[in-house]
mmCIF file of C-alpha atoms in Angstrom:
data_model
loop_
_atom_site.group_PDB
_atom_site.id
_atom_site.type_symbol
_atom_site.label_atom_id
_atom_site.label_comp_id
_atom_site.label_asym_id
_atom_site.label_seq_id
_atom_site.Cartn_x
_atom_site.Cartn_y
_atom_site.Cartn_z
ATOM 1 C CA MET Z 1 -46.258 -195.278 89.081
ATOM 2 C CA LYS Z 2 -49.546 -196.986 90.424
ATOM 3 C CA LYS Z 3 -51.574 -194.171 88.398
ATOM 4 C CA LYS Z 4 -49.962 -195.356 85.514
ATOM 5 C CA CYS Z 5 -50.120 -199.098 85.937
ATOM 6 C CA ASN Z 6 -54.112 -198.666 86.269
ATOM 7 C CA ARG Z 7 -54.189 -196.587 83.510
ATOM 8 C CA THR Z 8 -52.637 -199.336 81.130
ATOM 9 C CA VAL Z 9 -54.475 -201.897 82.335
ATOM 10 C CA ARG Z 10 -58.008 -200.266 82.033
ATOM 11 C CA ALA Z 11 -56.648 -199.106 78.219
ATOM 12 C CA LEU Z 12 -56.200 -203.150 78.150
ATOM 13 C CA ALA Z 13 -59.260 -204.008 79.354
ATOM 14 C CA ALA Z 14 -61.264 -201.843 76.923
ATOM 15 C CA VAL Z 15 -59.268 -203.161 74.148
ATOM 16 C CA LEU Z 16 -60.336 -206.866 75.383
ATOM 17 C CA VAL Z 17 -63.931 -205.517 75.727
ATOM 18 C CA ILE Z 18 -63.686 -204.062 71.895
ATOM 19 C CA ALA Z 19 -62.056 -207.442 70.332
ATOM 20 C CA CYS Z 20 -64.855 -209.472 72.042
ATOM 21 C CA SER Z 21 -66.913 -207.418 70.770
ATOM 22 C CA LEU Z 22 -65.908 -207.201 67.468
ATOM 23 C CA SER Z 23 -65.288 -211.354 67.968
ATOM 24 C CA GLY Z 24 -69.018 -211.383 68.758
ATOM 25 C CA LEU Z 25 -69.987 -209.445 65.978
ATOM 26 C CA TYR Z 26 -68.286 -211.494 63.480
ATOM 27 C CA ALA Z 27 -69.411 -214.898 65.141
ATOM 28 C CA LYS Z 28 -72.682 -213.456 64.389
ATOM 29 C CA ASP Z 29 -71.521 -212.371 60.956
ATOM 30 C CA LYS Z 30 -70.432 -216.122 60.296
ATOM 31 C CA LYS Z 31 -73.275 -217.752 61.501
ATOM 32 C CA LYS Z 32 -75.354 -215.491 59.206
ATOM 33 C CA GLY Z 33 -73.392 -216.319 56.526
ATOM 34 C CA ASP Z 34 -73.591 -220.095 57.085
ATOM 35 C CA SER Z 35 -77.149 -220.630 57.183
ATOM 36 C CA GLY Z 36 -77.304 -218.388 54.315
ATOM 37 C CA LYS Z 37 -75.701 -220.662 52.031
ATOM 38 C CA VAL Z 38 -77.873 -223.689 52.647
ATOM 39 C CA LYS Z 39 -79.643 -224.257 49.473
ATOM 40 C CA THR Z 40 -83.446 -225.221 49.302
ATOM 41 C CA ILE Z 41 -84.800 -228.468 47.538
ATOM 42 C CA ILE Z 42 -87.823 -228.721 46.264
ATOM 43 C CA VAL Z 43 -89.081 -232.586 46.194
ATOM 44 C CA GLY Z 44 -92.002 -233.771 43.678
ATOM 45 C CA THR Z 45 -93.834 -236.585 45.437
ATOM 46 C CA GLY Z 46 -97.016 -238.162 45.338
ATOM 47 C CA ASN Z 47 -100.466 -237.540 47.399
ATOM 48 C CA ALA Z 48 -102.628 -240.506 47.375
ATOM 49 C CA PHE Z 49 -100.572 -243.275 47.285
ATOM 50 C CA LYS Z 50 -100.549 -244.915 50.730
ATOM 51 C CA PRO Z 51 -98.556 -245.631 53.070
ATOM 52 C CA TYR Z 52 -95.629 -244.258 50.297
ATOM 53 C CA CYS Z 53 -97.045 -240.841 49.740
ATOM 54 C CA TYR Z 54 -100.407 -239.514 50.746
ATOM 55 C CA LEU Z 55 -102.218 -236.483 52.649
ATOM 56 C CA ASP Z 56 -103.610 -237.211 56.480
ATOM 57 C CA ASP Z 57 -106.970 -235.420 57.259
ATOM 58 C CA ASN Z 58 -105.649 -232.212 57.690
ATOM 59 C CA GLY Z 59 -103.807 -232.492 54.471
ATOM 60 C CA ASN Z 60 -100.144 -232.945 55.648
ATOM 61 C CA LEU Z 61 -98.121 -235.097 53.810
ATOM 62 C CA LYS Z 62 -97.039 -238.227 55.346
ATOM 63 C CA GLY Z 63 -95.847 -241.294 54.530
ATOM 64 C CA TYR Z 64 -92.151 -243.759 53.978
ATOM 65 C CA GLU Z 65 -91.040 -241.627 51.277
ATOM 66 C CA LYS Z 66 -91.415 -238.382 53.661
ATOM 67 C CA ASP Z 67 -90.105 -240.121 56.680
ATOM 68 C CA VAL Z 68 -86.972 -240.969 54.839
ATOM 69 C CA LEU Z 69 -86.109 -237.676 53.015
ATOM 70 C CA ASP Z 70 -86.891 -236.359 56.438
ATOM 71 C CA ARG Z 71 -83.732 -238.435 57.929
ATOM 72 C CA ILE Z 72 -82.125 -237.670 54.746
ATOM 73 C CA ASP Z 73 -82.241 -233.955 54.713
ATOM 74 C CA GLY Z 74 -81.413 -234.528 58.809
ATOM 75 C CA LEU Z 75 -77.555 -235.615 57.320
ATOM 76 C CA LEU Z 76 -77.395 -232.740 55.274
ATOM 77 C CA PRO Z 77 -77.199 -229.518 56.668
ATOM 78 C CA GLN Z 78 -75.921 -227.583 53.393
ATOM 79 C CA TYR Z 79 -79.915 -228.466 52.363
ATOM 80 C CA LYS Z 80 -83.363 -227.452 53.325
ATOM 81 C CA PHE Z 81 -86.137 -230.012 52.003
ATOM 82 C CA GLU Z 82 -89.325 -228.896 50.796
ATOM 83 C CA TYR Z 83 -92.525 -231.084 49.455
ATOM 84 C CA GLU Z 84 -94.599 -230.126 46.688
ATOM 85 C CA THR Z 85 -96.428 -233.185 45.659
ATOM 86 C CA PHE Z 86 -98.186 -233.916 42.338
ATOM 87 C CA THR Z 87 -99.980 -237.130 40.228
ATOM 88 C CA PHE Z 88 -97.464 -239.972 39.247
ATOM 89 C CA LYS Z 89 -96.920 -239.134 36.098
ATOM 90 C CA ASP Z 90 -96.542 -235.525 36.368
ATOM 91 C CA ILE Z 91 -94.083 -235.753 39.183
ATOM 92 C CA LEU Z 92 -91.353 -236.206 36.209
ATOM 93 C CA ILE Z 93 -92.882 -233.537 33.934
ATOM 94 C CA ALA Z 94 -92.265 -231.229 36.909
ATOM 95 C CA LEU Z 95 -88.405 -232.725 36.974
ATOM 96 C CA SER Z 96 -87.636 -231.928 33.216
ATOM 97 C CA ALA Z 97 -88.730 -228.551 33.622
ATOM 98 C CA GLY Z 98 -87.155 -227.553 36.437
ATOM 99 C CA LYS Z 99 -90.124 -227.468 39.029
ATOM 100 C CA ILE Z 100 -88.278 -229.896 41.488
ATOM 101 C CA ASP Z 101 -85.137 -230.869 42.147
ATOM 102 C CA ILE Z 102 -85.828 -234.612 43.517
ATOM 103 C CA GLY Z 103 -88.412 -237.021 42.369
ATOM 104 C CA ALA Z 104 -89.562 -239.553 44.894
ATOM 105 C CA HIS Z 105 -92.778 -242.016 43.951
ATOM 106 C CA GLN Z 106 -91.110 -245.209 44.949
ATOM 107 C CA TYR Z 107 -89.799 -244.987 41.357
ATOM 108 C CA GLU Z 108 -88.033 -247.916 39.863
ATOM 109 C CA THR Z 109 -85.446 -247.758 36.857
ATOM 110 C CA ASN Z 110 -85.959 -248.519 32.747
ATOM 111 C CA PRO Z 111 -83.708 -247.609 29.920
ATOM 112 C CA GLU Z 112 -86.157 -245.360 29.110
ATOM 113 C CA ARG Z 113 -86.118 -243.353 32.495
ATOM 114 C CA ARG Z 114 -82.464 -243.458 32.387
ATOM 115 C CA LYS Z 115 -82.343 -241.865 29.058
ATOM 116 C CA ASN Z 116 -83.818 -238.794 30.325
ATOM 117 C CA TYR Z 117 -83.014 -238.540 34.545
ATOM 118 C CA LEU Z 118 -79.698 -239.393 36.632
ATOM 119 C CA PHE Z 119 -80.850 -242.313 39.173
ATOM 120 C CA SER Z 120 -79.483 -242.794 42.962
ATOM 121 C CA ASP Z 121 -77.216 -244.777 43.146
ATOM 122 C CA GLU Z 122 -78.701 -246.247 46.042
ATOM 123 C CA THR Z 123 -82.187 -247.921 46.208
ATOM 124 C CA TYR Z 124 -84.753 -247.589 49.413
ATOM 125 C CA THR Z 125 -87.413 -250.094 49.031
ATOM 126 C CA SER Z 126 -87.443 -253.360 47.225
ATOM 127 C CA PHE Z 127 -89.808 -253.724 44.258
ATOM 128 C CA ILE Z 128 -90.655 -257.072 43.077
ATOM 129 C CA LEU Z 129 -93.821 -257.510 40.430
ATOM 130 C CA TYR Z 130 -96.480 -259.990 40.053
ATOM 131 C CA VAL Z 131 -99.552 -260.759 38.144
ATOM 132 C CA THR Z 132 -102.349 -259.862 40.701
ATOM 133 C CA VAL Z 133 -105.955 -261.859 40.561
ATOM 134 C CA LEU Z 134 -109.165 -261.847 42.364
ATOM 135 C CA ASN Z 135 -108.981 -264.853 44.731
ATOM 136 C CA LYS Z 136 -111.815 -266.794 42.305
ATOM 137 C CA ASN Z 137 -109.864 -266.365 39.269
ATOM 138 C CA THR Z 138 -108.347 -269.399 38.032
ATOM 139 C CA THR Z 139 -107.728 -269.284 34.443
ATOM 140 C CA ILE Z 140 -104.383 -266.992 34.852
ATOM 141 C CA ASN Z 141 -101.442 -268.033 36.820
ATOM 142 C CA GLY Z 142 -98.657 -265.799 35.558
ATOM 143 C CA ILE Z 143 -98.148 -262.904 32.390
ATOM 144 C CA ASP Z 144 -98.468 -265.504 29.589
ATOM 145 C CA ASP Z 145 -102.205 -266.047 30.578
ATOM 146 C CA LEU Z 146 -103.056 -262.373 30.715
ATOM 147 C CA ARG Z 147 -102.373 -262.559 26.315
ATOM 148 C CA GLY Z 148 -105.663 -261.629 25.176
ATOM 149 C CA LYS Z 149 -106.506 -260.020 28.473
ATOM 150 C CA THR Z 150 -107.244 -256.739 29.690
ATOM 151 C CA VAL Z 151 -105.451 -255.359 32.209
ATOM 152 C CA LEU Z 152 -105.017 -252.168 34.219
ATOM 153 C CA ALA Z 153 -101.704 -249.989 32.818
ATOM 154 C CA THR Z 154 -100.535 -246.788 35.314
ATOM 155 C CA ILE Z 155 -99.275 -244.499 32.790
ATOM 156 C CA GLY Z 156 -95.541 -243.796 33.256
ATOM 157 C CA SER Z 157 -94.856 -246.424 35.480
ATOM 158 C CA ASN Z 158 -92.469 -249.330 35.680
ATOM 159 C CA GLU Z 159 -95.483 -251.761 35.529
ATOM 160 C CA SER Z 160 -96.836 -250.567 32.999
ATOM 161 C CA TYR Z 161 -93.150 -250.107 31.169
ATOM 162 C CA VAL Z 162 -93.072 -254.395 31.791
ATOM 163 C CA LEU Z 163 -96.424 -255.065 29.782
ATOM 164 C CA GLU Z 164 -95.695 -253.053 26.828
ATOM 165 C CA GLN Z 165 -92.113 -254.622 26.651
ATOM 166 C CA TYR Z 166 -93.929 -257.998 27.277
ATOM 167 C CA ASN Z 167 -96.127 -257.133 23.844
ATOM 168 C CA LYS Z 168 -93.264 -256.348 22.066
ATOM 169 C CA SER Z 169 -92.079 -259.755 22.158
ATOM 170 C CA HIS Z 170 -95.839 -261.096 22.234
ATOM 171 C CA ALA Z 171 -97.260 -259.041 19.132
ATOM 172 C CA ASP Z 172 -99.792 -261.457 17.378
ATOM 173 C CA ASN Z 173 -101.832 -261.636 20.646
ATOM 174 C CA PRO Z 174 -100.796 -258.785 23.239
ATOM 175 C CA ILE Z 175 -101.590 -258.414 26.598
ATOM 176 C CA LYS Z 176 -104.305 -255.189 26.162
ATOM 177 C CA LEU Z 177 -103.480 -252.536 28.426
ATOM 178 C CA ASN Z 178 -106.149 -250.186 29.626
ATOM 179 C CA TYR Z 179 -104.231 -246.804 30.660
ATOM 180 C CA LEU Z 180 -105.270 -244.952 33.471
ATOM 181 C CA SER Z 181 -103.649 -241.791 35.313
ATOM 182 C CA SER Z 182 -102.405 -242.561 38.912
ATOM 183 C CA PRO Z 183 -106.048 -245.250 39.633
ATOM 184 C CA SER Z 184 -107.338 -244.384 43.631
ATOM 185 C CA ASN Z 185 -107.344 -247.446 45.240
ATOM 186 C CA GLU Z 186 -110.953 -247.213 45.185
ATOM 187 C CA GLN Z 187 -111.034 -247.310 41.321
ATOM 188 C CA VAL Z 188 -108.392 -250.562 41.366
ATOM 189 C CA VAL Z 189 -110.780 -252.976 43.779
ATOM 190 C CA ALA Z 190 -114.106 -251.416 41.671
ATOM 191 C CA GLY Z 191 -112.600 -252.014 38.160
ATOM 192 C CA MET Z 192 -111.212 -255.435 39.305
ATOM 193 C CA GLN Z 193 -114.759 -256.547 40.991
ATOM 194 C CA ASN Z 194 -116.717 -255.023 38.083
ATOM 195 C CA GLY Z 195 -114.555 -256.967 35.417
ATOM 196 C CA THR Z 196 -113.250 -253.610 34.168
ATOM 197 C CA TRP Z 197 -109.572 -255.536 34.165
ATOM 198 C CA ASP Z 198 -109.048 -259.189 34.277
ATOM 199 C CA ALA Z 199 -106.022 -258.104 36.468
ATOM 200 C CA PHE Z 200 -103.248 -255.638 37.648
ATOM 201 C CA VAL Z 201 -99.395 -255.961 38.278
ATOM 202 C CA THR Z 202 -98.645 -255.053 41.984
ATOM 203 C CA ILE Z 203 -96.295 -256.106 44.732
ATOM 204 C CA LYS Z 204 -97.062 -258.848 47.081
ATOM 205 C CA ARG Z 205 -97.499 -256.122 50.298
ATOM 206 C CA GLU Z 206 -100.001 -254.589 48.453
ATOM 207 C CA VAL Z 207 -102.406 -256.983 47.830
ATOM 208 C CA GLU Z 208 -102.295 -257.803 51.568
ATOM 209 C CA ARG Z 209 -102.696 -253.965 52.358
ATOM 210 C CA TYR Z 210 -105.856 -254.217 49.848
ATOM 211 C CA ASN Z 211 -106.894 -257.394 50.718
ATOM 212 C CA LYS Z 212 -106.798 -255.906 54.418
ATOM 213 C CA GLN Z 213 -108.428 -252.370 54.121
ATOM 214 C CA TYR Z 214 -110.924 -253.041 51.066
ATOM 215 C CA ASN Z 215 -111.706 -256.340 52.451
ATOM 216 C CA VAL Z 216 -111.421 -257.781 48.857
ATOM 217 C CA GLY Z 217 -109.711 -260.852 47.247
ATOM 218 C CA PHE Z 218 -106.620 -260.562 45.795
ATOM 219 C CA LYS Z 219 -103.936 -262.952 45.308
ATOM 220 C CA SER Z 220 -100.366 -262.627 43.479
ATOM 221 C CA VAL Z 221 -99.867 -265.594 40.827
ATOM 222 C CA GLY Z 222 -97.197 -267.029 38.844
ATOM 223 C CA GLU Z 223 -93.748 -266.517 39.651
ATOM 224 C CA PRO Z 224 -92.162 -262.220 39.278
ATOM 225 C CA ILE Z 225 -92.671 -260.735 35.943
ATOM 226 C CA ALA Z 226 -89.825 -258.265 37.343
ATOM 227 C CA THR Z 227 -87.646 -257.706 40.526
ATOM 228 C CA SER Z 228 -86.196 -254.361 41.061
ATOM 229 C CA TYR Z 229 -85.763 -251.483 43.570
ATOM 230 C CA THR Z 230 -86.556 -247.879 44.116
ATOM 231 C CA TYR Z 231 -84.405 -244.770 43.142
ATOM 232 C CA TYR Z 232 -84.934 -240.976 43.911
ATOM 233 C CA ILE Z 233 -84.895 -239.470 40.645
ATOM 234 C CA PHE Z 234 -82.668 -236.102 39.771
ATOM 235 C CA ALA Z 235 -81.993 -234.217 36.506
ATOM 236 C CA LYS Z 236 -79.185 -235.066 34.540
ATOM 237 C CA GLY Z 237 -76.412 -233.444 35.699
ATOM 238 C CA ASN Z 238 -77.129 -233.095 39.132
ATOM 239 C CA THR Z 239 -74.607 -235.398 40.431
ATOM 240 C CA GLU Z 240 -73.639 -233.402 43.574
ATOM 241 C CA LEU Z 241 -77.449 -233.786 44.810
ATOM 242 C CA LYS Z 242 -77.500 -237.079 44.313
ATOM 243 C CA ASP Z 243 -73.778 -238.041 45.265
ATOM 244 C CA ALA Z 244 -75.124 -236.067 48.561
ATOM 245 C CA VAL Z 245 -78.616 -238.169 48.588
ATOM 246 C CA ASP Z 246 -76.900 -241.438 48.257
ATOM 247 C CA GLY Z 247 -73.841 -240.951 51.139
ATOM 248 C CA ALA Z 248 -77.092 -240.081 53.674
ATOM 249 C CA LEU Z 249 -79.004 -243.327 52.316
ATOM 250 C CA ARG Z 250 -75.605 -245.144 53.083
ATOM 251 C CA GLN Z 251 -75.596 -243.884 56.197
ATOM 252 C CA LEU Z 252 -79.286 -244.913 56.994
ATOM 253 C CA LYS Z 253 -78.712 -248.439 55.893
ATOM 254 C CA GLN Z 254 -75.935 -248.976 57.361
ATOM 255 C CA SER Z 255 -76.991 -247.195 61.154
ATOM 256 C CA GLY Z 256 -80.365 -249.378 60.710
ATOM 257 C CA GLU Z 257 -82.607 -246.260 60.355
ATOM 258 C CA LEU Z 258 -84.270 -247.282 57.091
ATOM 259 C CA SER Z 259 -84.657 -250.679 58.319
ATOM 260 C CA LYS Z 260 -86.394 -249.089 61.024
ATOM 261 C CA ILE Z 261 -88.621 -246.429 58.776
ATOM 262 C CA SER Z 262 -89.887 -249.127 56.568
ATOM 263 C CA ILE Z 263 -91.145 -251.398 59.185
ATOM 264 C CA GLN Z 264 -92.275 -248.716 61.096
ATOM 265 C CA ASP Z 265 -94.274 -247.478 57.924
ATOM 266 C CA LEU Z 266 -94.488 -250.393 55.402
ATOM 267 C CA GLY Z 267 -95.227 -253.277 58.321
ATOM 268 C CA ALA Z 268 -91.887 -255.367 57.756
ATOM 269 C CA ASP Z 269 -88.328 -254.300 56.298
ATOM 270 C CA TYR Z 270 -88.565 -254.292 52.504
ATOM 271 C CA THR Z 271 -85.301 -252.361 52.194
ATOM 272 C CA GLN Z 272 -83.742 -255.510 50.410
ATOM 273 C CA ASN Z 273 -85.582 -258.465 49.517
ATOM 274 C CA GLU Z 274 -89.247 -259.792 49.889
#
């Protein structure tokens, strides 16, 4: 009877060992299967717009855009973000061609863009535009004073869109827009100093950065010519990704993390207003 009990115990133990082994294999398979469901998301951003998106001395992508998106990525286990850099105007071209999934380059909204792309509901940076001139300029004090003057216009930017809309209402004496594709900071400074342009349009924090970094005398003049915020841009119909990013961005706002990133990268909290 004792031998029979021992055989029964040994049999049960063997069954348990087999069951545990199978359970372990299943767990490994499940883990592998779960990781296989992670979808790679290609983010298109810039490489020469410091402090928002730029390459450091080692060629690594840095800046506010990546820092925010890295935090968003950490909240979305179903996705893995990878980054590709483009010039400003080429990001939306890449998005239209299906080469990237998210456009991230401090994009503001306007009716033309909304015809072609899906915008996030959540914003992540304020963008209040002013006419910018040299300190010594006393003749330009707002947008109306730009009529007949030459102004830098970046191809595809919302600043250019605002100026173009102004010209439609002032066709008798429009602003002369000099278009460039993603001008560098050095080009902007040199063009203003040598008189290529009478003015350009940007946000006050950029004016402060130019003055500090390049020891140049720029000033913002007049009332804001546009008040807006920045959004992530997606291909039309990609609502699943948009909704996921919106949800993560809301979490960053509610936790205060988005404000901390703005202070760290931009010098102040620019997530709400200026």
